[in-house]
């Protein structure tokens, strides 16, 4: 039985996989045209698997092309002599895979200097009657700028005589250094010759999950499939990791995989598991805490790829540019993990959420479950007392409001054996806060007040209720413009909407300190 691949390139016999047929054809066409080009893809986006499939496709064609895949990963800051030895060893090791395809059992002669590389490759190709297609992965693994520049200039010198040197195509991939390569107008790696490796489409994610269903008989509910795509945006590493956790840990006996299982998997990935994809994103984000806190909890940050910090965060798949031209975190699962990492400290605020002498049972219903309406009335009291302190930094962002109400509800949920989830897939959308307790689900949408958005958000909440089969939900609007809180209970097409306006600032009494 095949499995979801979470380590290294895909093995077609052992793993479910997405063939990326169109992308392979695009790469094949460039190789056939003797093009030198780059691959742009954030980390863990499946580019190594793409190379693997591309090399296989080239080798299966009846041509005299010899595809070689090597990686500069872990080379570090090395001197030219070490680089030449390492490059030769990696090429030699890869050529052993193709021994049966070679005319004579002769490899590439050792390199004396960087300029010697092209000549040695030419000699080898003439003897073997082959054209070389060289795929170089993890270019940024070579940390010596001088050595890297010398190597790239050597390739550039070959570019206009590539047929003579029989170096049919050179394909580079990386993250940070690729940007510099593309900015060099004299480089053969022109930006017009670039292939972007996108994340999986919705259809590709569904196809991947469908392979498991067909082979095992275990099925994902429709909302789970939508949720996996929505939370990952099709990022290959995350899609496979979530799916594997669901089938091996949450539902190991072949049972139907339901949304509650997905909620717990998402929670584990953001709070408990050490996942390499998420760990890498957090590690990159931690390098620039100020700008990350602004993006998560502050005012809008304009997206400028020429800004060093923004450019690096973008190249590593942490942020992207939204429709308004600002920075945002496009993958919800990454945003959750970063939210948990960067969220402001409560600094004793929990005692204001819930006094040690107060029991959560004051806020339960007749079934013994937390009553969101009662908790919201308690939350209004809390903001009335603490709003001038916790929202004191001018005009707080929506992210700060999200964090505060999440922290409040999570405090009571912890005592009641319930669980809060932020930005969670429900009914084909993503709700801001979901309270899950003993089979009961409550959804809470959180917004900054705007009169037009107030009406639009009611319709959005109603849609979530319709699609999820729930009968009621809550909309909380934080307002810098209202002096008094308000609550309205509205019935809309047999659904009950609880509408709350929460003022975040109060006029202080004369001489008051707040």
Tab-separated table of C-alpha atoms in Angstrom:
chain	number	residue	atom	x	y	z
A	1	UNK	CA	0.000	0.000	0.000
A	2	UNK	CA	1.317	3.433	-0.912
A	3	UNK	CA	1.600	6.280	1.586
A	4	UNK	CA	1.607	10.076	1.636
A	5	UNK	CA	5.186	11.288	1.121
A	6	UNK	CA	6.557	13.547	3.862
A	7	UNK	CA	10.292	12.911	3.456
A	8	UNK	CA	12.393	13.608	0.366
A	9	UNK	CA	11.423	13.170	-3.282
A	10	UNK	CA	8.407	11.052	-4.197
A	11	UNK	CA	8.812	7.371	-5.008
A	12	UNK	CA	6.059	6.537	-7.496
A	13	UNK	CA	5.841	2.927	-6.296
A	14	UNK	CA	5.699	3.786	-2.597
A	15	UNK	CA	3.916	7.141	-2.517
A	16	UNK	CA	0.797	8.828	-3.820
A	17	UNK	CA	1.870	11.574	-6.208
A	18	UNK	CA	0.728	14.406	-8.462
A	19	UNK	CA	2.279	13.948	-11.948
A	20	UNK	CA	2.562	17.697	-12.826
A	21	UNK	CA	2.252	16.738	-16.511
A	22	UNK	CA	1.965	20.297	-17.860
A	23	UNK	CA	4.992	21.480	-15.882
A	24	UNK	CA	7.067	18.557	-17.108
A	25	UNK	CA	6.088	19.365	-20.703
A	26	UNK	CA	7.098	22.996	-20.171
A	27	UNK	CA	10.526	21.963	-18.893
A	28	UNK	CA	10.960	19.443	-21.713
A	29	UNK	CA	10.237	22.119	-24.317
A	30	UNK	CA	12.906	24.422	-22.896
A	31	UNK	CA	15.452	21.605	-22.862
A	32	UNK	CA	14.627	20.730	-26.476
A	33	UNK	CA	15.238	24.388	-27.389
A	34	UNK	CA	18.689	24.403	-25.722
A	35	UNK	CA	17.465	26.891	-23.124
A	36	UNK	CA	19.222	27.720	-19.855
A	37	UNK	CA	16.636	28.588	-17.229
A	38	UNK	CA	15.791	28.851	-13.570
A	39	UNK	CA	13.164	27.284	-11.377
A	40	UNK	CA	11.452	29.448	-8.785
A	41	UNK	CA	9.699	27.667	-5.958
A	42	UNK	CA	9.564	28.304	-2.205
A	43	UNK	CA	10.946	25.592	0.028
A	44	UNK	CA	9.010	22.345	0.390
A	45	UNK	CA	6.967	23.116	-2.722
A	46	UNK	CA	7.862	19.938	-4.569
A	47	UNK	CA	10.636	21.289	-6.795
A	48	UNK	CA	12.987	18.356	-6.104
A	49	UNK	CA	10.249	15.917	-7.077
A	50	UNK	CA	9.654	18.029	-10.182
A	51	UNK	CA	13.332	17.705	-11.104
A	52	UNK	CA	13.145	13.976	-10.536
A	53	UNK	CA	10.170	13.658	-12.886
A	54	UNK	CA	11.817	15.970	-15.458
A	55	UNK	CA	15.046	13.946	-15.452
A	56	UNK	CA	13.011	10.748	-15.881
A	57	UNK	CA	11.115	12.278	-18.812
A	58	UNK	CA	14.340	13.385	-20.537
A	59	UNK	CA	15.943	9.972	-20.069
A	60	UNK	CA	12.913	8.174	-21.510
A	61	UNK	CA	13.071	10.075	-24.799
A	62	UNK	CA	15.097	8.462	-27.567
A	63	UNK	CA	17.698	11.205	-27.838
A	64	UNK	CA	21.378	11.542	-27.041
A	65	UNK	CA	20.635	13.819	-24.082
A	66	UNK	CA	22.121	12.813	-20.729
A	67	UNK	CA	20.338	14.425	-17.739
A	68	UNK	CA	22.413	14.922	-14.583
A	69	UNK	CA	20.935	16.098	-11.279
A	70	UNK	CA	23.267	17.446	-8.603
A	71	UNK	CA	22.763	19.565	-5.506
A	72	UNK	CA	24.858	22.302	-3.911
A	73	UNK	CA	23.092	21.734	-0.598
A	74	UNK	CA	25.380	21.888	2.449
A	75	UNK	CA	28.441	23.015	0.450
A	76	UNK	CA	28.731	26.097	2.612
A	77	UNK	CA	31.413	28.747	2.312
A	78	UNK	CA	34.157	26.787	0.566
A	79	UNK	CA	37.241	27.789	-1.387
A	80	UNK	CA	37.394	27.142	-5.152
A	81	UNK	CA	39.600	24.043	-4.776
A	82	UNK	CA	37.145	22.358	-2.420
A	83	UNK	CA	34.240	23.327	-4.665
A	84	UNK	CA	35.918	21.803	-7.713
A	85	UNK	CA	36.511	18.515	-5.902
A	86	UNK	CA	32.953	18.426	-4.533
A	87	UNK	CA	31.432	19.250	-7.926
A	88	UNK	CA	33.482	16.558	-9.650
A	89	UNK	CA	32.577	13.948	-7.015
A	90	UNK	CA	28.869	14.724	-7.312
A	91	UNK	CA	28.946	14.605	-11.098
A	92	UNK	CA	30.941	11.370	-11.035
A	93	UNK	CA	28.523	9.776	-8.573
A	94	UNK	CA	25.535	10.757	-10.697
A	95	UNK	CA	27.147	9.457	-13.884
A	96	UNK	CA	27.431	6.009	-12.333
A	97	UNK	CA	23.625	5.820	-12.548
A	98	UNK	CA	23.927	6.050	-16.338
A	99	UNK	CA	26.800	3.585	-16.848
A	100	UNK	CA	24.738	1.424	-19.206
A	101	UNK	CA	23.984	4.463	-21.366
A	102	UNK	CA	27.601	5.505	-21.869
A	103	UNK	CA	29.575	4.650	-25.009
A	104	UNK	CA	32.761	3.989	-23.038
A	105	UNK	CA	33.358	3.525	-19.286
A	106	UNK	CA	35.005	6.891	-18.904
A	107	UNK	CA	33.932	9.746	-16.652
A	108	UNK	CA	34.694	13.446	-16.588
A	109	UNK	CA	38.339	14.313	-15.962
A	110	UNK	CA	39.093	16.228	-12.726
A	111	UNK	CA	38.820	20.019	-12.880
A	112	UNK	CA	41.976	22.102	-12.463
A	113	UNK	CA	40.120	25.401	-12.093
A	114	UNK	CA	36.604	26.738	-12.610
A	115	UNK	CA	37.254	27.736	-16.231
A	116	UNK	CA	38.359	24.138	-16.829
A	117	UNK	CA	34.865	22.767	-16.082
A	118	UNK	CA	33.350	23.543	-19.493
A	119	UNK	CA	36.257	22.019	-21.398
A	120	UNK	CA	36.207	18.801	-19.373
A	121	UNK	CA	32.460	18.457	-19.858
A	122	UNK	CA	32.898	19.012	-23.613
A	123	UNK	CA	35.585	16.309	-23.815
A	124	UNK	CA	33.360	13.870	-21.948
A	125	UNK	CA	30.310	14.592	-24.120
A	126	UNK	CA	32.258	14.187	-27.370
A	127	UNK	CA	33.618	10.799	-26.268
A	128	UNK	CA	30.198	9.649	-25.074
A	129	UNK	CA	28.350	11.185	-28.030
A	130	UNK	CA	25.960	12.868	-25.604
A	131	UNK	CA	24.583	16.321	-24.883
A	132	UNK	CA	24.556	17.121	-21.170
A	133	UNK	CA	21.499	18.498	-19.376
A	134	UNK	CA	22.668	19.719	-15.985
A	135	UNK	CA	20.145	20.305	-13.202
A	136	UNK	CA	21.639	22.096	-10.186
A	137	UNK	CA	19.468	22.131	-7.073
A	138	UNK	CA	19.881	24.228	-3.904
A	139	UNK	CA	22.179	26.830	-5.491
A	140	UNK	CA	22.073	28.876	-2.296
A	141	UNK	CA	23.855	26.008	-0.529
A	142	UNK	CA	27.091	27.390	-2.010
A	143	UNK	CA	27.718	30.254	0.406
A	144	UNK	CA	30.948	31.562	-1.131
A	145	UNK	CA	29.837	34.489	-3.272
A	146	UNK	CA	33.160	34.641	-5.096
A	147	UNK	CA	33.075	30.947	-6.018
A	148	UNK	CA	29.416	31.050	-7.026
A	149	UNK	CA	29.950	34.107	-9.220
A	150	UNK	CA	32.930	32.471	-10.915
A	151	UNK	CA	30.892	29.333	-11.603
A	152	UNK	CA	27.974	31.319	-13.041
A	153	UNK	CA	30.274	33.394	-15.223
A	154	UNK	CA	31.777	30.177	-16.564
A	155	UNK	CA	28.306	28.970	-17.535
A	156	UNK	CA	27.538	32.350	-19.073
A	157	UNK	CA	30.693	32.130	-21.184
A	158	UNK	CA	29.487	28.762	-22.513
A	159	UNK	CA	25.949	29.955	-23.226
A	160	UNK	CA	26.511	31.379	-26.708
A	161	UNK	CA	28.556	28.308	-27.729
A	162	UNK	CA	26.421	25.712	-25.978
A	163	UNK	CA	26.123	23.456	-29.038
A	164	UNK	CA	29.910	23.413	-29.356
A	165	UNK	CA	30.332	22.562	-25.681
A	166	UNK	CA	27.408	20.101	-25.866
A	167	UNK	CA	25.964	21.575	-22.684
A	168	UNK	CA	22.391	21.489	-23.916
A	169	UNK	CA	20.643	22.944	-20.904
A	170	UNK	CA	21.526	24.188	-17.431
A	171	UNK	CA	18.696	24.472	-14.934
A	172	UNK	CA	19.233	26.233	-11.612
A	173	UNK	CA	17.023	26.396	-8.588
A	174	UNK	CA	17.353	28.003	-5.224
A	175	UNK	CA	15.761	30.646	-3.071
A	176	UNK	CA	17.802	33.669	-2.002
A	177	UNK	CA	20.608	33.592	-4.567
A	178	UNK	CA	18.337	33.085	-7.569
A	179	UNK	CA	17.064	36.645	-7.129
A	180	UNK	CA	20.574	38.017	-7.605
A	181	UNK	CA	21.213	35.797	-10.620
A	182	UNK	CA	18.069	37.018	-12.350
A	183	UNK	CA	18.984	40.652	-11.718
A	184	UNK	CA	22.235	40.218	-13.659
A	185	UNK	CA	21.233	41.420	-17.138
A	186	UNK	CA	24.262	39.734	-18.697
A	187	UNK	CA	23.264	36.362	-17.294
A	188	UNK	CA	21.949	33.554	-19.525
A	189	UNK	CA	19.437	32.858	-16.777
A	190	UNK	CA	17.090	35.522	-18.065
A	191	UNK	CA	13.864	36.021	-16.147
A	192	UNK	CA	11.903	35.204	-19.320
A	193	UNK	CA	13.330	31.686	-19.055
A	194	UNK	CA	11.925	30.870	-15.671
A	195	UNK	CA	9.510	28.185	-14.585
A	196	UNK	CA	7.448	28.761	-11.486
A	197	UNK	CA	6.539	25.563	-9.666
A	198	UNK	CA	3.145	26.398	-8.161
A	199	UNK	CA	1.500	24.660	-5.259
A	200	UNK	CA	-1.012	21.917	-6.020
A	201	UNK	CA	-4.333	23.078	-7.413
A	202	UNK	CA	-7.564	22.153	-5.673
A	203	UNK	CA	-8.109	19.425	-8.262
A	204	UNK	CA	-4.608	18.033	-7.711
A	205	UNK	CA	-5.121	17.902	-3.938
A	206	UNK	CA	-8.421	16.088	-4.411
A	207	UNK	CA	-6.760	13.679	-6.856
A	208	UNK	CA	-3.964	12.941	-4.362
A	209	UNK	CA	-6.468	12.207	-1.584
A	210	UNK	CA	-8.564	10.213	-4.041
A	211	UNK	CA	-5.636	7.880	-4.698
A	212	UNK	CA	-5.685	6.904	-1.014
A	213	UNK	CA	-9.448	6.437	-1.103
A	214	UNK	CA	-9.254	4.192	-4.163
A	215	UNK	CA	-6.461	2.018	-2.773
A	216	UNK	CA	-7.671	1.652	0.827
A	217	UNK	CA	-11.419	2.274	0.834
A	218	UNK	CA	-10.943	4.913	3.551
A	219	UNK	CA	-12.660	8.182	2.637
A	220	UNK	CA	-12.222	11.847	3.494
A	221	UNK	CA	-15.440	13.808	4.014
A	222	UNK	CA	-15.894	16.551	1.416
A	223	UNK	CA	-15.327	19.302	4.005
A	224	UNK	CA	-12.058	17.658	5.042
A	225	UNK	CA	-10.766	17.693	1.468
A	226	UNK	CA	-11.767	21.334	1.128
A	227	UNK	CA	-10.201	22.071	4.505
A	228	UNK	CA	-6.863	20.479	3.624
A	229	UNK	CA	-6.642	22.527	0.441
A	230	UNK	CA	-7.873	25.716	2.078
A	231	UNK	CA	-5.477	25.477	5.037
A	232	UNK	CA	-2.420	24.656	2.898
A	233	UNK	CA	-3.275	26.368	-0.408
A	234	UNK	CA	-1.967	23.153	-1.932
A	235	UNK	CA	1.579	23.435	-0.517
A	236	UNK	CA	2.787	19.885	-1.308
A	237	UNK	CA	4.706	19.257	1.907
A	238	UNK	CA	1.801	20.381	4.082
A	239	UNK	CA	-0.864	18.558	2.055
A	240	UNK	CA	0.972	15.270	2.429
A	241	UNK	CA	1.789	15.873	6.092
A	242	UNK	CA	-1.830	16.640	7.061
A	243	UNK	CA	-3.171	13.695	5.075
A	244	UNK	CA	-0.643	11.307	6.569
A	245	UNK	CA	-1.437	12.429	10.108
A	246	UNK	CA	-5.155	11.976	9.487
A	247	UNK	CA	-4.877	8.430	8.115
A	248	UNK	CA	-2.127	7.175	10.425
A	249	UNK	CA	-2.833	8.914	13.750
A	250	UNK	CA	-6.318	10.388	13.876
A	251	UNK	CA	-8.177	7.670	11.934
A	252	UNK	CA	-5.798	4.672	11.832
A	253	UNK	CA	-8.475	1.987	11.522
A	254	UNK	CA	-9.820	3.057	8.153
A	255	UNK	CA	-12.781	4.985	9.561
A	256	UNK	CA	-14.340	7.962	7.752
A	257	UNK	CA	-12.184	11.074	8.194
A	258	UNK	CA	-14.415	13.873	9.500
A	259	UNK	CA	-13.892	17.618	10.120
A	260	UNK	CA	-13.306	17.189	13.859
A	261	UNK	CA	-10.331	14.950	13.087
A	262	UNK	CA	-8.986	17.676	10.802
A	263	UNK	CA	-9.433	20.318	13.523
A	264	UNK	CA	-7.304	18.266	15.913
A	265	UNK	CA	-4.669	17.634	13.247
A	266	UNK	CA	-4.426	21.368	12.515
A	267	UNK	CA	-4.141	22.059	16.225
A	268	UNK	CA	-1.356	19.499	16.618
A	269	UNK	CA	0.597	20.976	13.711
A	270	UNK	CA	0.450	24.510	15.093
A	271	UNK	CA	0.958	23.766	18.787
A	272	UNK	CA	2.560	20.358	19.367
A	273	UNK	CA	4.280	18.772	16.382
A	274	UNK	CA	7.733	19.758	15.182
A	275	UNK	CA	7.003	19.858	11.464
A	276	UNK	CA	9.937	20.717	9.191
A	277	UNK	CA	7.835	22.909	6.877
A	278	UNK	CA	6.407	24.973	9.703
A	279	UNK	CA	9.680	25.016	11.663
A	280	UNK	CA	11.481	26.421	8.627
A	281	UNK	CA	8.857	29.150	8.186
A	282	UNK	CA	9.068	30.120	11.869
A	283	UNK	CA	12.881	30.114	11.739
A	284	UNK	CA	12.862	32.532	8.787
A	285	UNK	CA	10.206	34.722	10.399
A	286	UNK	CA	12.130	34.889	13.701
A	287	UNK	CA	14.970	36.634	11.873
A	288	UNK	CA	12.701	39.655	11.386
A	289	UNK	CA	10.393	39.811	14.437
A	290	UNK	CA	9.481	43.484	14.113
A	291	UNK	CA	8.124	43.284	10.576
A	292	UNK	CA	6.388	39.955	11.314
A	293	UNK	CA	4.594	41.452	14.314
A	294	UNK	CA	3.521	44.375	12.135
A	295	UNK	CA	2.152	42.023	9.466
A	296	UNK	CA	0.339	39.876	12.046
A	297	UNK	CA	-0.885	42.463	14.530
A	298	UNK	CA	-0.125	45.953	13.230
A	299	UNK	CA	-1.152	48.215	10.404
A	300	UNK	CA	-0.776	47.217	6.742
A	301	UNK	CA	2.829	46.785	5.558
A	302	UNK	CA	3.348	47.667	1.852
A	303	UNK	CA	4.865	44.786	-0.118
A	304	UNK	CA	8.164	45.851	-1.694
A	305	UNK	CA	10.289	42.939	-2.878
A	306	UNK	CA	13.327	45.248	-3.020
A	307	UNK	CA	13.060	45.716	0.755
A	308	UNK	CA	15.630	43.197	2.019
A	309	UNK	CA	13.542	41.707	4.837
A	310	UNK	CA	10.383	41.497	2.738
A	311	UNK	CA	12.308	40.017	-0.200
A	312	UNK	CA	13.811	37.253	1.938
A	313	UNK	CA	10.512	36.427	3.648
A	314	UNK	CA	8.827	36.276	0.237
A	315	UNK	CA	11.531	34.094	-1.325
A	316	UNK	CA	11.199	31.632	1.541
A	317	UNK	CA	7.430	31.332	1.208
A	318	UNK	CA	6.532	33.168	4.429
A	319	UNK	CA	4.675	36.122	2.912
A	320	UNK	CA	3.235	37.301	-0.389
A	321	UNK	CA	1.518	40.353	-1.877
A	322	UNK	CA	-2.250	40.691	-1.472
A	323	UNK	CA	-4.683	42.472	-3.788
A	324	UNK	CA	-4.177	45.750	-1.929
A	325	UNK	CA	-0.410	45.582	-2.458
A	326	UNK	CA	0.379	44.785	1.173
A	327	UNK	CA	2.244	41.938	2.843
A	328	UNK	CA	0.201	39.006	4.041
A	329	UNK	CA	0.695	35.374	5.037
A	330	UNK	CA	-1.120	33.416	2.317
A	331	UNK	CA	-1.092	29.914	3.819
A	332	UNK	CA	-3.542	29.747	6.746
A	333	UNK	CA	-1.662	26.929	8.483
A	334	UNK	CA	1.534	28.997	8.441
A	335	UNK	CA	-0.392	32.006	9.686
A	336	UNK	CA	-1.749	29.978	12.613
A	337	UNK	CA	1.714	28.759	13.553
A	338	UNK	CA	3.196	32.257	13.284
A	339	UNK	CA	0.249	33.663	15.215
A	340	UNK	CA	0.927	31.256	18.091
A	341	UNK	CA	4.646	32.061	17.997
A	342	UNK	CA	4.401	35.852	17.842
A	343	UNK	CA	1.166	36.502	19.735
A	344	UNK	CA	1.520	39.090	22.496
A	345	UNK	CA	2.088	37.861	26.018
A	346	UNK	CA	-0.956	37.951	28.266
A	347	UNK	CA	1.099	39.477	31.102
A	348	UNK	CA	-1.347	38.412	33.787
A	349	UNK	CA	-4.396	39.180	31.649
A	350	UNK	CA	-5.848	35.720	32.377
A	351	UNK	CA	-6.775	36.832	35.889
A	352	UNK	CA	-8.837	39.589	34.297
A	353	UNK	CA	-10.432	37.075	31.917
A	354	UNK	CA	-11.408	34.811	34.786
A	355	UNK	CA	-10.925	35.471	38.471
A	356	UNK	CA	-9.460	32.554	40.481
A	357	UNK	CA	-12.570	32.628	42.677
A	358	UNK	CA	-14.898	32.486	39.678
A	359	UNK	CA	-16.021	29.145	38.207
A	360	UNK	CA	-16.526	28.547	34.500
A	361	UNK	CA	-19.810	26.819	35.414
A	362	UNK	CA	-21.458	30.248	35.621
A	363	UNK	CA	-21.321	30.247	31.828
A	364	UNK	CA	-22.655	26.815	30.896
A	365	UNK	CA	-26.033	25.825	29.464
A	366	UNK	CA	-28.495	23.194	30.633
A	367	UNK	CA	-26.369	20.484	28.958
A	368	UNK	CA	-23.261	21.493	30.863
A	369	UNK	CA	-21.580	23.034	27.803
A	370	UNK	CA	-20.120	26.520	27.533
A	371	UNK	CA	-22.778	29.011	26.446
A	372	UNK	CA	-21.231	31.465	23.974
A	373	UNK	CA	-23.888	34.117	24.630
A	374	UNK	CA	-23.160	34.072	28.372
A	375	UNK	CA	-19.428	34.169	27.690
A	376	UNK	CA	-19.831	37.115	25.332
A	377	UNK	CA	-21.654	39.065	28.046
A	378	UNK	CA	-18.729	38.279	30.360
A	379	UNK	CA	-16.315	39.353	27.612
A	380	UNK	CA	-18.142	42.671	27.245
A	381	UNK	CA	-17.665	43.256	30.973
A	382	UNK	CA	-13.974	42.448	30.617
A	383	UNK	CA	-13.451	44.889	27.717
A	384	UNK	CA	-15.432	47.563	29.551
A	385	UNK	CA	-12.926	47.293	32.404
A	386	UNK	CA	-9.736	46.651	30.438
A	387	UNK	CA	-10.234	48.080	26.937
A	388	UNK	CA	-8.393	51.325	27.628
A	389	UNK	CA	-5.371	49.275	28.726
A	390	UNK	CA	-5.224	46.354	26.293
A	391	UNK	CA	-6.177	48.411	23.217
A	392	UNK	CA	-4.203	51.503	24.189
A	393	UNK	CA	-1.827	51.667	21.205
A	394	UNK	CA	-3.846	54.037	19.035
A	395	UNK	CA	-5.993	52.180	16.538
A	396	UNK	CA	-5.465	48.485	17.228
A	397	UNK	CA	-5.368	46.070	14.315
A	398	UNK	CA	-7.924	43.349	13.690
A	399	UNK	CA	-5.198	40.854	14.574
A	400	UNK	CA	-4.998	42.231	18.125
A	401	UNK	CA	-8.757	41.838	18.537
A	402	UNK	CA	-8.582	38.284	17.210
A	403	UNK	CA	-5.826	37.430	19.650
A	404	UNK	CA	-7.596	38.908	22.660
A	405	UNK	CA	-10.965	37.226	22.162
A	406	UNK	CA	-9.233	33.934	21.337
A	407	UNK	CA	-7.207	34.139	24.556
A	408	UNK	CA	-10.384	34.916	26.519
A	409	UNK	CA	-12.396	31.996	25.132
A	410	UNK	CA	-9.420	29.643	25.376
A	411	UNK	CA	-9.141	30.392	29.092
A	412	UNK	CA	-12.678	29.129	29.747
A	413	UNK	CA	-12.393	26.302	27.218
A	414	UNK	CA	-9.380	24.933	29.077
A	415	UNK	CA	-11.397	24.543	32.288
A	416	UNK	CA	-14.440	23.132	30.485
A	417	UNK	CA	-12.554	20.500	28.508
A	418	UNK	CA	-13.318	22.325	25.259
A	419	UNK	CA	-10.984	23.576	22.532
A	420	UNK	CA	-10.683	26.815	20.565
A	421	UNK	CA	-9.412	26.885	16.984
A	422	UNK	CA	-8.496	30.037	15.057
A	423	UNK	CA	-9.097	30.537	11.314
A	424	UNK	CA	-10.597	27.103	10.857
A	425	UNK	CA	-12.171	25.611	7.694
A	426	UNK	CA	-15.954	25.418	7.938
A	427	UNK	CA	-18.445	25.045	5.108
A	428	UNK	CA	-16.049	25.968	2.320
A	429	UNK	CA	-14.808	29.059	4.154
A	430	UNK	CA	-12.652	29.974	7.115
A	431	UNK	CA	-14.166	31.100	10.394
A	432	UNK	CA	-12.172	33.291	12.747
A	433	UNK	CA	-12.863	31.359	15.943
A	434	UNK	CA	-14.368	27.916	16.443
A	435	UNK	CA	-15.300	26.460	19.834
A	436	UNK	CA	-15.483	22.667	19.866
A	437	UNK	CA	-16.838	20.849	22.914
A	438	UNK	CA	-18.121	17.302	23.205
A	439	UNK	CA	-19.546	17.211	19.691
A	440	UNK	CA	-21.003	20.735	19.800
A	441	UNK	CA	-19.585	23.384	17.455
A	442	UNK	CA	-19.903	27.163	17.836
A	443	UNK	CA	-18.515	29.589	15.275
A	444	UNK	CA	-17.570	33.204	15.927
A	445	UNK	CA	-16.653	35.717	13.245
A	446	UNK	CA	-14.466	38.615	14.424
A	447	UNK	CA	-14.198	41.932	12.543
A	448	UNK	CA	-13.266	45.575	13.035
A	449	UNK	CA	-16.439	47.649	12.796
A	450	UNK	CA	-17.521	49.091	9.481
A	451	UNK	CA	-21.173	49.801	8.718
A	452	UNK	CA	-21.099	48.170	5.279
A	453	UNK	CA	-18.974	45.260	6.482
A	454	UNK	CA	-21.453	44.732	9.321
A	455	UNK	CA	-24.167	43.759	6.844
A	456	UNK	CA	-21.833	41.810	4.558
A	457	UNK	CA	-20.443	39.808	7.479
A	458	UNK	CA	-23.935	38.749	8.514
A	459	UNK	CA	-24.432	37.201	5.085
A	460	UNK	CA	-21.056	35.482	5.331
A	461	UNK	CA	-21.930	34.052	8.741
A	462	UNK	CA	-25.286	32.845	7.409
A	463	UNK	CA	-23.479	31.074	4.533
A	464	UNK	CA	-21.151	29.306	6.970
A	465	UNK	CA	-24.131	28.153	9.021
A	466	UNK	CA	-25.934	26.856	5.932
A	467	UNK	CA	-22.941	24.909	4.663
A	468	UNK	CA	-21.949	23.463	8.023
A	469	UNK	CA	-25.456	22.497	9.112
A	470	UNK	CA	-25.319	24.655	12.257
A	471	UNK	CA	-28.342	26.588	13.462
A	472	UNK	CA	-26.707	29.630	15.049
A	473	UNK	CA	-23.476	31.617	15.144
A	474	UNK	CA	-21.945	34.829	16.467
A	475	UNK	CA	-20.561	37.955	14.789
A	476	UNK	CA	-18.372	40.184	16.980
A	477	UNK	CA	-17.501	43.657	15.668
A	478	UNK	CA	-14.855	45.622	17.587
A	479	UNK	CA	-15.522	49.333	17.280
A	480	UNK	CA	-13.441	52.441	17.899
A	481	UNK	CA	-16.560	54.517	17.155
A	482	UNK	CA	-19.161	53.280	19.645
A	483	UNK	CA	-19.421	54.250	23.300
A	484	UNK	CA	-21.855	51.505	24.313
A	485	UNK	CA	-21.881	47.813	23.542
A	486	UNK	CA	-24.859	46.394	21.694
A	487	UNK	CA	-26.346	42.966	21.140
A	488	UNK	CA	-28.955	41.904	18.630
A	489	UNK	CA	-30.423	38.472	17.998
A	490	UNK	CA	-31.536	38.127	14.383
A	491	UNK	CA	-33.343	35.257	12.677
A	492	UNK	CA	-32.452	34.834	9.007
A	493	UNK	CA	-33.919	31.932	7.011
A	494	UNK	CA	-34.235	29.713	10.090
A	495	UNK	CA	-30.725	30.584	11.263
A	496	UNK	CA	-30.038	32.613	14.401
A	497	UNK	CA	-27.335	35.281	14.226
A	498	UNK	CA	-26.001	36.777	17.452
A	499	UNK	CA	-24.651	40.230	16.558
A	500	UNK	CA	-22.309	41.984	18.989
A	501	UNK	CA	-20.691	45.417	18.834
A	502	UNK	CA	-17.862	45.744	21.366
A	503	UNK	CA	-16.507	49.268	22.014
A	504	UNK	CA	-12.750	49.102	22.557
A	505	UNK	CA	-12.242	52.503	24.202
A	506	UNK	CA	-14.201	54.192	26.966
A	507	UNK	CA	-14.253	57.798	28.053
A	508	UNK	CA	-12.372	58.043	31.320
A	509	UNK	CA	-13.910	59.736	34.322
A	510	UNK	CA	-12.373	63.121	35.077
A	511	UNK	CA	-8.927	62.500	36.562
A	512	UNK	CA	-9.230	58.726	35.901
A	513	UNK	CA	-6.223	56.591	35.083
A	514	UNK	CA	-8.005	53.813	33.102
